[in-house]
CSV table of C-alpha atoms in Angstrom, one decimal:
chain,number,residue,atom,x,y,z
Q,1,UNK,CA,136.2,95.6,106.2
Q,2,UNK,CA,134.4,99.0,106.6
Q,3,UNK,CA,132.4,97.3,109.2
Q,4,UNK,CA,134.8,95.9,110.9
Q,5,UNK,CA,136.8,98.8,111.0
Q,6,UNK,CA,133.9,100.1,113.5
Q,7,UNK,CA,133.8,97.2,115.6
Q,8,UNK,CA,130.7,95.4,113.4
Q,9,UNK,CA,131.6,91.8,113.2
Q,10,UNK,CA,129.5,89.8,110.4
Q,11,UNK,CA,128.4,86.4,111.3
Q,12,UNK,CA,127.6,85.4,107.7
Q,13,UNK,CA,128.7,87.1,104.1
Q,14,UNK,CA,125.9,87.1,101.1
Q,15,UNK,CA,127.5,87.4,97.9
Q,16,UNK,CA,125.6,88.4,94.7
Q,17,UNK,CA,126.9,86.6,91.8
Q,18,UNK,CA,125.7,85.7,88.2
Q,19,UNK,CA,128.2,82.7,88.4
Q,20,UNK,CA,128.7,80.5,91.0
Q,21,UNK,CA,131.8,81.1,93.9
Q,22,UNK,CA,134.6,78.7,94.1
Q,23,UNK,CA,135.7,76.9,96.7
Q,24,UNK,CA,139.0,78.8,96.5
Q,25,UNK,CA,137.0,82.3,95.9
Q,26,UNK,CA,134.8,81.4,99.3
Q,27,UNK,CA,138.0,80.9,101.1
Q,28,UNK,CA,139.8,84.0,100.4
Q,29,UNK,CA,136.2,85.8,101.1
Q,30,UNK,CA,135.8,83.7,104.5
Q,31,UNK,CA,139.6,84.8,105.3
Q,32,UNK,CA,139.7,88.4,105.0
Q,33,UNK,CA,136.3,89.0,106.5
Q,34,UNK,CA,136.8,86.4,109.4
Q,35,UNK,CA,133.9,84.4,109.2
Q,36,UNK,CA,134.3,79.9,108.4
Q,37,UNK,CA,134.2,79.5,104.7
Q,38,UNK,CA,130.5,77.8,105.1
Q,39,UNK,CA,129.1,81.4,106.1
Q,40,UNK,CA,129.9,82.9,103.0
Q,41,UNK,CA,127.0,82.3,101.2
Q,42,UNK,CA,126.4,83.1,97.0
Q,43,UNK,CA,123.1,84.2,96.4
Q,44,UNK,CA,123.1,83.8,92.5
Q,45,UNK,CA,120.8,85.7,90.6
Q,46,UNK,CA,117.1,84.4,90.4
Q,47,UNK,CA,114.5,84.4,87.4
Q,48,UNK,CA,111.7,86.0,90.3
Q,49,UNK,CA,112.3,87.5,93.3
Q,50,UNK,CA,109.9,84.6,95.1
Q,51,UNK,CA,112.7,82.2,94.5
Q,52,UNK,CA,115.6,84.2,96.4
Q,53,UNK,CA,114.4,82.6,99.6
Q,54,UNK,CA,114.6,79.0,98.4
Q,55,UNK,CA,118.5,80.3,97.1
Q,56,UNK,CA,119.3,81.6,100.3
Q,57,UNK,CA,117.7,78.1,101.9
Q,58,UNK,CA,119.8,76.1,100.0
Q,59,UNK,CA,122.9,77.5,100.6
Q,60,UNK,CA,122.2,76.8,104.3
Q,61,UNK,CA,121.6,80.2,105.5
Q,62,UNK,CA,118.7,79.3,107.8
Q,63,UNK,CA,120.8,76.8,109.5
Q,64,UNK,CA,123.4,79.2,109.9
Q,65,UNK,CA,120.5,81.6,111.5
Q,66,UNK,CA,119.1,79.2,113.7
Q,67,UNK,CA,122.3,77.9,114.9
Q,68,UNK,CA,123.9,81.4,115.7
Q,69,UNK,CA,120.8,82.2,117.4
Q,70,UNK,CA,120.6,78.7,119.5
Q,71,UNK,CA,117.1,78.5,117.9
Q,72,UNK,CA,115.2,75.0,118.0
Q,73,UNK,CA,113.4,74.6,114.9
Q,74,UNK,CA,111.4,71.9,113.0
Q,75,UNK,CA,113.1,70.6,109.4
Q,76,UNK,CA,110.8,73.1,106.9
Q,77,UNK,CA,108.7,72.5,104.1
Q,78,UNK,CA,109.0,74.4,101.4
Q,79,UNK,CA,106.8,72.2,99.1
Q,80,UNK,CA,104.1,74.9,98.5
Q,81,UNK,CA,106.6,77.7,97.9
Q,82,UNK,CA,109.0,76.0,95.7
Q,83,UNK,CA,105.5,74.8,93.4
Q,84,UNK,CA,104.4,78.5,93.4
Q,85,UNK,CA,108.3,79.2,91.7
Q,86,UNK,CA,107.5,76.6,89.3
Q,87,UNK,CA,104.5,78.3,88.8
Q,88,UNK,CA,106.2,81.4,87.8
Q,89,UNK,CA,109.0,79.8,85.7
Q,90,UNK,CA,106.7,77.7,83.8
Q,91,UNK,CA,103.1,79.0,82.7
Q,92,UNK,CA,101.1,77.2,81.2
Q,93,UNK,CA,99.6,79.9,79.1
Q,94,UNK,CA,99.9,83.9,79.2
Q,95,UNK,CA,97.0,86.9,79.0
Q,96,UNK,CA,97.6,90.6,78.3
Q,97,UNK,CA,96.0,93.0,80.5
Q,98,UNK,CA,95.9,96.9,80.2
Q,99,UNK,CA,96.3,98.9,83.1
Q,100,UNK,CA,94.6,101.9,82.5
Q,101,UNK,CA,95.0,105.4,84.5
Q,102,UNK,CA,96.7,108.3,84.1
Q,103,UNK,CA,99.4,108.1,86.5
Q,104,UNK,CA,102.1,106.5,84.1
Q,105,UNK,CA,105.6,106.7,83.4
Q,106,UNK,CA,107.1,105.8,86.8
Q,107,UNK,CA,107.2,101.8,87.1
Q,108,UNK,CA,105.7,101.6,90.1
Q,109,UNK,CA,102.6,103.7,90.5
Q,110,UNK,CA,100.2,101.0,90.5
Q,111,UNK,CA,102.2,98.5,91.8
Q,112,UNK,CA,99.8,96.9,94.1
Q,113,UNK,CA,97.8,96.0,91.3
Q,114,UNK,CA,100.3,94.9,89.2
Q,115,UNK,CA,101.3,92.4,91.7
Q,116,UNK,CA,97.6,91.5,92.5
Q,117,UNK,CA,97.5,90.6,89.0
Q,118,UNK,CA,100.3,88.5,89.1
Q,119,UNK,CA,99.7,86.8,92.1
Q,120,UNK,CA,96.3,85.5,90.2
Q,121,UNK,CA,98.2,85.0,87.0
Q,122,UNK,CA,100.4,82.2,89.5
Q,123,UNK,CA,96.7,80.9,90.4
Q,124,UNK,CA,96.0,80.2,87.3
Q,125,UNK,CA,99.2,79.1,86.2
Q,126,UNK,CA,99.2,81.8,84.0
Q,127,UNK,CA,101.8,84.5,83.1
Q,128,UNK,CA,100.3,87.9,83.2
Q,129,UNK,CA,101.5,90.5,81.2
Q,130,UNK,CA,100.5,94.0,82.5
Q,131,UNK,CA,100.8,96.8,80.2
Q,132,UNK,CA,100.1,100.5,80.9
Q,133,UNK,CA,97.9,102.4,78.9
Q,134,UNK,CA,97.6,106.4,79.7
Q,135,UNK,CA,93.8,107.3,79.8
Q,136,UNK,CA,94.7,110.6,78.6
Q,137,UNK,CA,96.0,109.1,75.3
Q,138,UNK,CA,92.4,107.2,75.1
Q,139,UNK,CA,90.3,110.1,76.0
Q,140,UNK,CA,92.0,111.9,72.8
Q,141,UNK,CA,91.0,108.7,70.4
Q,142,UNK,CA,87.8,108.1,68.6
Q,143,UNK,CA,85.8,104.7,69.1
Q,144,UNK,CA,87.6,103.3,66.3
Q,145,UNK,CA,90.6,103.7,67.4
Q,146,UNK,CA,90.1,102.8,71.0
Q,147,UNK,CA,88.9,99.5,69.8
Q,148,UNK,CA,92.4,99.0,68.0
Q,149,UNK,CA,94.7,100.8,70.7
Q,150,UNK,CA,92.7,98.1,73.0
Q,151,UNK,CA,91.8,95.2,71.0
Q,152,UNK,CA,94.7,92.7,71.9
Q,153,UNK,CA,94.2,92.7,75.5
Q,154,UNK,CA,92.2,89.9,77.7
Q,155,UNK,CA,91.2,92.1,80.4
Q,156,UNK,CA,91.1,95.9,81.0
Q,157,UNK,CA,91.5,97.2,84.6
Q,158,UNK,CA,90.8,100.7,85.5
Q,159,UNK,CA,92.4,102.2,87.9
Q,160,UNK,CA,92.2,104.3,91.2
Q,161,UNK,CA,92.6,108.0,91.1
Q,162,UNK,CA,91.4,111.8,92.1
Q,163,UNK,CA,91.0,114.6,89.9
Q,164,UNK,CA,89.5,115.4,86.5
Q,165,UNK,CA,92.9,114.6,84.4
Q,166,UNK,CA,92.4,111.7,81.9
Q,167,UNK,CA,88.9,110.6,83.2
Q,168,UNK,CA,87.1,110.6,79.9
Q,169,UNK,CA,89.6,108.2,78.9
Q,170,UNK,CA,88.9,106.0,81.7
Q,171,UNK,CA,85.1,106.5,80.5
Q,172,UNK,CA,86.3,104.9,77.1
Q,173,UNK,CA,87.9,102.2,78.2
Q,174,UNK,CA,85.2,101.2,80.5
Q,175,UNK,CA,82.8,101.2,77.8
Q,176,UNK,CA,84.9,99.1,75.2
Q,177,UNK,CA,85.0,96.8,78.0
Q,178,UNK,CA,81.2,96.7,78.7
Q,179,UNK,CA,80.0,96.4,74.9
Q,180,UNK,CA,82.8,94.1,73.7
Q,181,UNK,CA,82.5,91.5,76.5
Q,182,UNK,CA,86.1,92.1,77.6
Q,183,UNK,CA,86.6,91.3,81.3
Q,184,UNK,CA,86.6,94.3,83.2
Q,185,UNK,CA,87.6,95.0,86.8
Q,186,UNK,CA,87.3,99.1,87.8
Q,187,UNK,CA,88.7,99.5,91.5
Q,188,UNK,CA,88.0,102.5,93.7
Q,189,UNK,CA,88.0,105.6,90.8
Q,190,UNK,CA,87.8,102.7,88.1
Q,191,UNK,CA,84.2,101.5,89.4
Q,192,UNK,CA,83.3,105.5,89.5
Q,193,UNK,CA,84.1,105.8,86.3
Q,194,UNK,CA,82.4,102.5,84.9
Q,195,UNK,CA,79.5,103.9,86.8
Q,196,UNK,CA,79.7,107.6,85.0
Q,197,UNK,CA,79.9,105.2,81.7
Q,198,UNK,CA,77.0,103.0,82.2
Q,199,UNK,CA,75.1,106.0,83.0
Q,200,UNK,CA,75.5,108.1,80.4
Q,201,UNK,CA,75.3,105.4,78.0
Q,202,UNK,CA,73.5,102.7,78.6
Q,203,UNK,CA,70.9,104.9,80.9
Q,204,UNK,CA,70.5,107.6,78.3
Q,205,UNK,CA,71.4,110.5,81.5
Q,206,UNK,CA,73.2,112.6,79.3
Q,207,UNK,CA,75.9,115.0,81.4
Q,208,UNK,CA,75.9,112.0,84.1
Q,209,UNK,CA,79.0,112.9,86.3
Q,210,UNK,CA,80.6,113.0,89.6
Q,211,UNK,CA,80.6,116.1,91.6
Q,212,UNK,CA,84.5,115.8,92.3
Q,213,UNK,CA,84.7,116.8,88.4
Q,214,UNK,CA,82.0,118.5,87.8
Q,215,UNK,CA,79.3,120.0,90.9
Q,216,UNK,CA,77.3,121.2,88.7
Q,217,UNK,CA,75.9,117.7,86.7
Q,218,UNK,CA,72.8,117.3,86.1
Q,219,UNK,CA,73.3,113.7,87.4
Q,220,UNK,CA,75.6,113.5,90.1
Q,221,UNK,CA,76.2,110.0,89.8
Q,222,UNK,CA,79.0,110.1,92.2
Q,223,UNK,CA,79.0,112.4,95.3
Q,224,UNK,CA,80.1,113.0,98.6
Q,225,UNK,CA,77.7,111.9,101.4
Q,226,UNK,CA,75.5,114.5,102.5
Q,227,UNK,CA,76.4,114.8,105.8
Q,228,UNK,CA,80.1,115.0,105.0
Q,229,UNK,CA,79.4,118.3,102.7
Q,230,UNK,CA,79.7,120.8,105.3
Q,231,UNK,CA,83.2,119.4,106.2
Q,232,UNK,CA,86.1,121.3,104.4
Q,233,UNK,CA,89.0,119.3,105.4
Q,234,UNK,CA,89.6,116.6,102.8
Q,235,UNK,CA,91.1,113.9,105.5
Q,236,UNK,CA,88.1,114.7,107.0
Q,237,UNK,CA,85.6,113.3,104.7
Q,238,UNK,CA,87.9,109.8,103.8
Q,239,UNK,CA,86.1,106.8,104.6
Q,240,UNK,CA,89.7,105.0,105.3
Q,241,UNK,CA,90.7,101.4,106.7
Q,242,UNK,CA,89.0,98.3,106.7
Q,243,UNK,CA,85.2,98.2,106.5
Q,244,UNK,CA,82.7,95.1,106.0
Q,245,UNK,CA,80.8,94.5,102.9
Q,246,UNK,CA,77.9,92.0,102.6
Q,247,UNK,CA,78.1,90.4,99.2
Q,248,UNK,CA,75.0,89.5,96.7
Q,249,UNK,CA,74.9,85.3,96.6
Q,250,UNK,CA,75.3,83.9,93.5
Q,251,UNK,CA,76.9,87.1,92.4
Q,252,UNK,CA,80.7,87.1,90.9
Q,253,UNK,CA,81.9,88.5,93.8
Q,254,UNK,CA,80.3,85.8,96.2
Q,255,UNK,CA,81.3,83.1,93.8
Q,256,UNK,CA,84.9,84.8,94.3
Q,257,UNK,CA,85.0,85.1,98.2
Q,258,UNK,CA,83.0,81.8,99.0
Q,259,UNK,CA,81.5,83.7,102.1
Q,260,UNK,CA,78.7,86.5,102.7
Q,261,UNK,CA,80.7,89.0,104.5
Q,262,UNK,CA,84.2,90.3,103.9
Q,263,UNK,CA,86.2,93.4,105.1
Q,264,UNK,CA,88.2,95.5,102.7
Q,265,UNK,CA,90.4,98.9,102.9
Q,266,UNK,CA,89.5,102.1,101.4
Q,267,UNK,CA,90.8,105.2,100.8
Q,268,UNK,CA,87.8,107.6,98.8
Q,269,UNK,CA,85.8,110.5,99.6
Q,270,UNK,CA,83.1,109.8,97.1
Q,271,UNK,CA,80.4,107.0,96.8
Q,272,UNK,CA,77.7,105.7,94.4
Q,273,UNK,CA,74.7,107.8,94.4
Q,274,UNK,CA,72.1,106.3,95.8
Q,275,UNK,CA,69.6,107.8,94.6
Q,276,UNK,CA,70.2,106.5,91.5
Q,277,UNK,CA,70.4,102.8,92.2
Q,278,UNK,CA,67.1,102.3,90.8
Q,279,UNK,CA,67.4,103.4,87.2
Q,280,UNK,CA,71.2,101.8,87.2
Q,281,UNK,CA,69.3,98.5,88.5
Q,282,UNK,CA,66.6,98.8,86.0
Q,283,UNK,CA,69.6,98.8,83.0
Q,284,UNK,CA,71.4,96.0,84.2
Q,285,UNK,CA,73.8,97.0,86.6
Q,286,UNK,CA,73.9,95.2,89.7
Q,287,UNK,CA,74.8,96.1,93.4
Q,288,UNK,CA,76.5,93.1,94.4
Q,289,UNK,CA,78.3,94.4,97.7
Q,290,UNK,CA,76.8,97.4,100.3
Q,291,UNK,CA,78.5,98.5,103.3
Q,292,UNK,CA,75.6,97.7,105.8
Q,293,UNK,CA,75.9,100.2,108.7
Q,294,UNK,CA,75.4,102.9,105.8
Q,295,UNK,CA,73.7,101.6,102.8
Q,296,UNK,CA,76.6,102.2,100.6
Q,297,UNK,CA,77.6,100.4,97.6
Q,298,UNK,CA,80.9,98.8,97.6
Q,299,UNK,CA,80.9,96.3,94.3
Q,300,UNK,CA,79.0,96.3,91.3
Q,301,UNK,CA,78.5,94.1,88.5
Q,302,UNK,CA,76.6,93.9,85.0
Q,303,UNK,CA,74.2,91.8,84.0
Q,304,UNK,CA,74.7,89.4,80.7
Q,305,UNK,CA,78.3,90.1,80.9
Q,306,UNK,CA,81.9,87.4,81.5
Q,307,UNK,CA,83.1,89.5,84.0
Q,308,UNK,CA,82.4,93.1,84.3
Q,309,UNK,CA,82.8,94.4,88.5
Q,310,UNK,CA,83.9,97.0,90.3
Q,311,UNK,CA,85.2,97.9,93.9
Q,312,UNK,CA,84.8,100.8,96.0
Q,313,UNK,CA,87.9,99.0,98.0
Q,314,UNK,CA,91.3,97.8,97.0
Q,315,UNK,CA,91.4,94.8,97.5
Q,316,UNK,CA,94.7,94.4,95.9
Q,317,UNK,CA,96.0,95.5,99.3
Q,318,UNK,CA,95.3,91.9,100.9
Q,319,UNK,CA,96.8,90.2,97.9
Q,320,UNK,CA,99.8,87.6,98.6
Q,321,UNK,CA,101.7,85.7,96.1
Q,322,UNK,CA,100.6,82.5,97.5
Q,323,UNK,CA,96.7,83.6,98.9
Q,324,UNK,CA,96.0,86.1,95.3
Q,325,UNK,CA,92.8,87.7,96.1
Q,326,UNK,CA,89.5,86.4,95.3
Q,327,UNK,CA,88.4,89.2,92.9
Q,328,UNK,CA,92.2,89.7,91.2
Q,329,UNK,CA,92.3,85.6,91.0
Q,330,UNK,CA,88.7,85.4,88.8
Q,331,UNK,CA,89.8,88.6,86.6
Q,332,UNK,CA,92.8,86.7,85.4
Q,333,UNK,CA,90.5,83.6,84.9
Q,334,UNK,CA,88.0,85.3,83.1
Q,335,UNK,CA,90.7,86.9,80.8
Q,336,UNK,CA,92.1,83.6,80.1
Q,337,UNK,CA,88.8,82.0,79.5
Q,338,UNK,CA,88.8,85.3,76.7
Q,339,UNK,CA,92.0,84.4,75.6
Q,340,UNK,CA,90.7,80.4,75.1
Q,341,UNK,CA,93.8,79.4,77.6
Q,342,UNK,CA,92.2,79.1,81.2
Q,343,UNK,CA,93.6,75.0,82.4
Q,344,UNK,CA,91.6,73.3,84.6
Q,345,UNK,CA,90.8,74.2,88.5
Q,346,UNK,CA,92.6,71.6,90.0
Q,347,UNK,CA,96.0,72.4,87.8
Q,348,UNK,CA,95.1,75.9,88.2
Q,349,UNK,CA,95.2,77.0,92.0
Q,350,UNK,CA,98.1,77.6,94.2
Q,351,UNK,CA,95.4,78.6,97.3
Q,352,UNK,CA,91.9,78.9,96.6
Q,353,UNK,CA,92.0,80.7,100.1
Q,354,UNK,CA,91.6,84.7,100.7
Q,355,UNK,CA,91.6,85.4,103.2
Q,356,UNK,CA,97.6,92.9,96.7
Q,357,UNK,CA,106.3,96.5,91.1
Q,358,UNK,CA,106.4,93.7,88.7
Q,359,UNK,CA,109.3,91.2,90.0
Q,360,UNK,CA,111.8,89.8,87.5
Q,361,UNK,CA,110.3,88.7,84.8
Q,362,UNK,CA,106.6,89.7,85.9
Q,363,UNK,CA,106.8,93.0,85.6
Q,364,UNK,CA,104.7,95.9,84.4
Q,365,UNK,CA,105.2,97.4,80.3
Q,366,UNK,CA,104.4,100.9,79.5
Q,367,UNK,CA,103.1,100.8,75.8
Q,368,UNK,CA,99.8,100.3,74.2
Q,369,UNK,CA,97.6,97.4,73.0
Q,370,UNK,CA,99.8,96.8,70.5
Q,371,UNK,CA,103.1,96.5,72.4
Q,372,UNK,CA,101.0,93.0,73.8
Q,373,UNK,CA,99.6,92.2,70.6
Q,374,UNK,CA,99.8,88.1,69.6
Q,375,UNK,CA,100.1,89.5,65.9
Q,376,UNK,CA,102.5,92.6,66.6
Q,377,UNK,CA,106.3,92.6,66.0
Q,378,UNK,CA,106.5,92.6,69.9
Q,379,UNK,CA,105.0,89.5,71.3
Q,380,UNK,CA,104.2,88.2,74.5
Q,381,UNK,CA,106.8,85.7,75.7
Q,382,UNK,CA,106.5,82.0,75.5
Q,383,UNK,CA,105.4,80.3,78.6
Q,384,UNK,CA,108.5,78.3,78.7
Q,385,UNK,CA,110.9,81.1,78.3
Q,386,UNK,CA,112.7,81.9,81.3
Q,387,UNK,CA,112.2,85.2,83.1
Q,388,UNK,CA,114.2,88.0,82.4
């Protein structure tokens, strides 16, 4: 009525409802609104946002589109997205992950990844459960009880970041990860960090650092490029956009992709320190992904481990709920492989092509390991339970 009342005439009415309209509820809607009972359409609620459309498609509102519009169109198929619901609705199995950083409390702050990690979990045909873990709790634990505070999860992902706030936790959680054979994936601050870890640790360069925390290491790890030092202007040192990366074959990340060169977005001021490739290399960590033009590393990987990488990217940003991306799609694999449930390839894959917060009932938890503990008061849901 307030649209009409300003000479806005609707063509069709969408109704939320938890219950579905009547045929005498439609036509009382459809008379005071002037529109033909059949354009009043119920869009009852959904148990995940991906199966709104198929809602709205079968209460004919596409053929009420097409036909308002005088648009020719072809009968669709909906056979791949309405498996990808069933996907969601029914897991086969379910792995925890901990989303580590420091930017918690707000649902959303990571929620590219969060869905990146869902959209693999419908790969596998998997539910994900993504819960957040506050590096600056972790920094404050010993290794004891990191191990606990992090022991029920199948995969630990670090995430992006600037500043010095809760980065010794993120060193913690990369090196549980690394020395417990937990799947690890560290993107953009996350593969910094692991890099800062392995260093220190595993290379024996005690005070290993970047120079965005500390300028003065006596291992800058991490730094800016040289020729970008002179430049005050943070914006001005970004590498930002898309940019091409040549992958290692027979690496994870070529096993992912299935191809030698990809492109993938950034946002960073600081890279991997070249100069210390060789005694990274030498200990076991791999450079499995260089930006060519400039030498410059973009993925790493360790040696003898499931699946431990990082990214210089995000390549969470290229994710899609029916094409998860290659790296995000073998993280959740690996992680149920940990967890003893990954199903087989062929029941497994939505898309095997490539080529990115939480919806209803996929969402993200803030808590600790043990809020997704299997033998915790508060478990992970069954796979047949419906989505909330």
């Amino acid at each position: 009525k307030e649209l009409r009342s300003i000479g806005i005439q609707p063509d069709v009415i969408i109704c939320r409802t938890e219950k579905p309209l009547t045929s005498s509820v439609r036509e009382k809607i459809a008379l005071f609104c002037d529109v033909p009972p059949e354009a009043v359409i119920q869009a009852m609620d959904a148990s995940t946002i991906y199966e709104v459309p198929l809602v709205l498609e079968d209460e004919g509102l596409g053929r009420l589109i097409t036909e308002r519009l005088g648009l020719r169109t072809q009968p669709p198929d909906h056979r791949e997205w309405r498996a990808l619901v069933q996907r969601i609705r029914e897991p086969a199995s379910q792995v925890a992950v901990a989303l580590v950083g420091k930017y918690m409390g707000a649902g959303d702050t990571y929620v590219s990844i969060v869905e990146a990690l869902h959209h693999g979990g419908i790969a596998a045909n998997a539910r994900v459960t993504v819960v957040q873990v506050d590096s600056e709790d972790i920094e404050r634990l010993s290794d004891g009880e990191v191990a606990e505070r992090l022991g029920a999860f199948d995969g630990i992902v670090v995430c992006p970041g600037f500043g010095s706030r809760g980065v010794e936790g993120k060193v913690k959680a990369a090196r549980y990860a690394r020395e417990r054979q937990v799947p690890f994936l560290g993107v953009c601050y996350g593969l910094q960090w692991a890099v800062v870890e392995f260093s220190r640790h595993a290379c024996g360069l005690s005070g290993a650092n970047t120079t965005e925390v500390d300028p003065h290491t006596p291992h800058p790890v991490i730094d800016i490029l040289p020729e970008q030092k002179s430049i005050t202007e943070k914006g001005g040192t970004m590498r930002l956009g898309l940019y091409p990366c040549r992958l290692t074959p027979g690496s994870l990340a070529h096993r992912a992709y299935g191809v030698e060169m990809i492109s993938e977005r950034h946002r960073h001021r600081y890279e991997v320190n070249n100069a210390y490739l060789p005694v990274l290399t030498a200990h076991g960590l791999r450079v499995t992904g260089i930006y060519p033009e400039k030498n410059l590393v973009e993925i790493m990987e360790l040696e003898g481990h499931p699946w431990y990488l990082g990214t210089q990217f995000h390549g969470e940003y290229r994710s899609r709920p029916n094409r998860p991306h290659p790296l995000y799609r073998d993280f959740v694999r690996a992680a149920l492989r940990r967890a003893g449930t990954e199903r087989a390839p062929e029941v497994a894959a939505v898309s095997e092509e490539v080529r990115g917060v939480g919806s209803p009932g996929m969402g993200i938890h803030a808590g600790d390991a043990r809020a997704a503990g299997r033998d915790s008061p508060l478990t992970l849901p069954s796979p047949q339970a419906g989505e909330g």
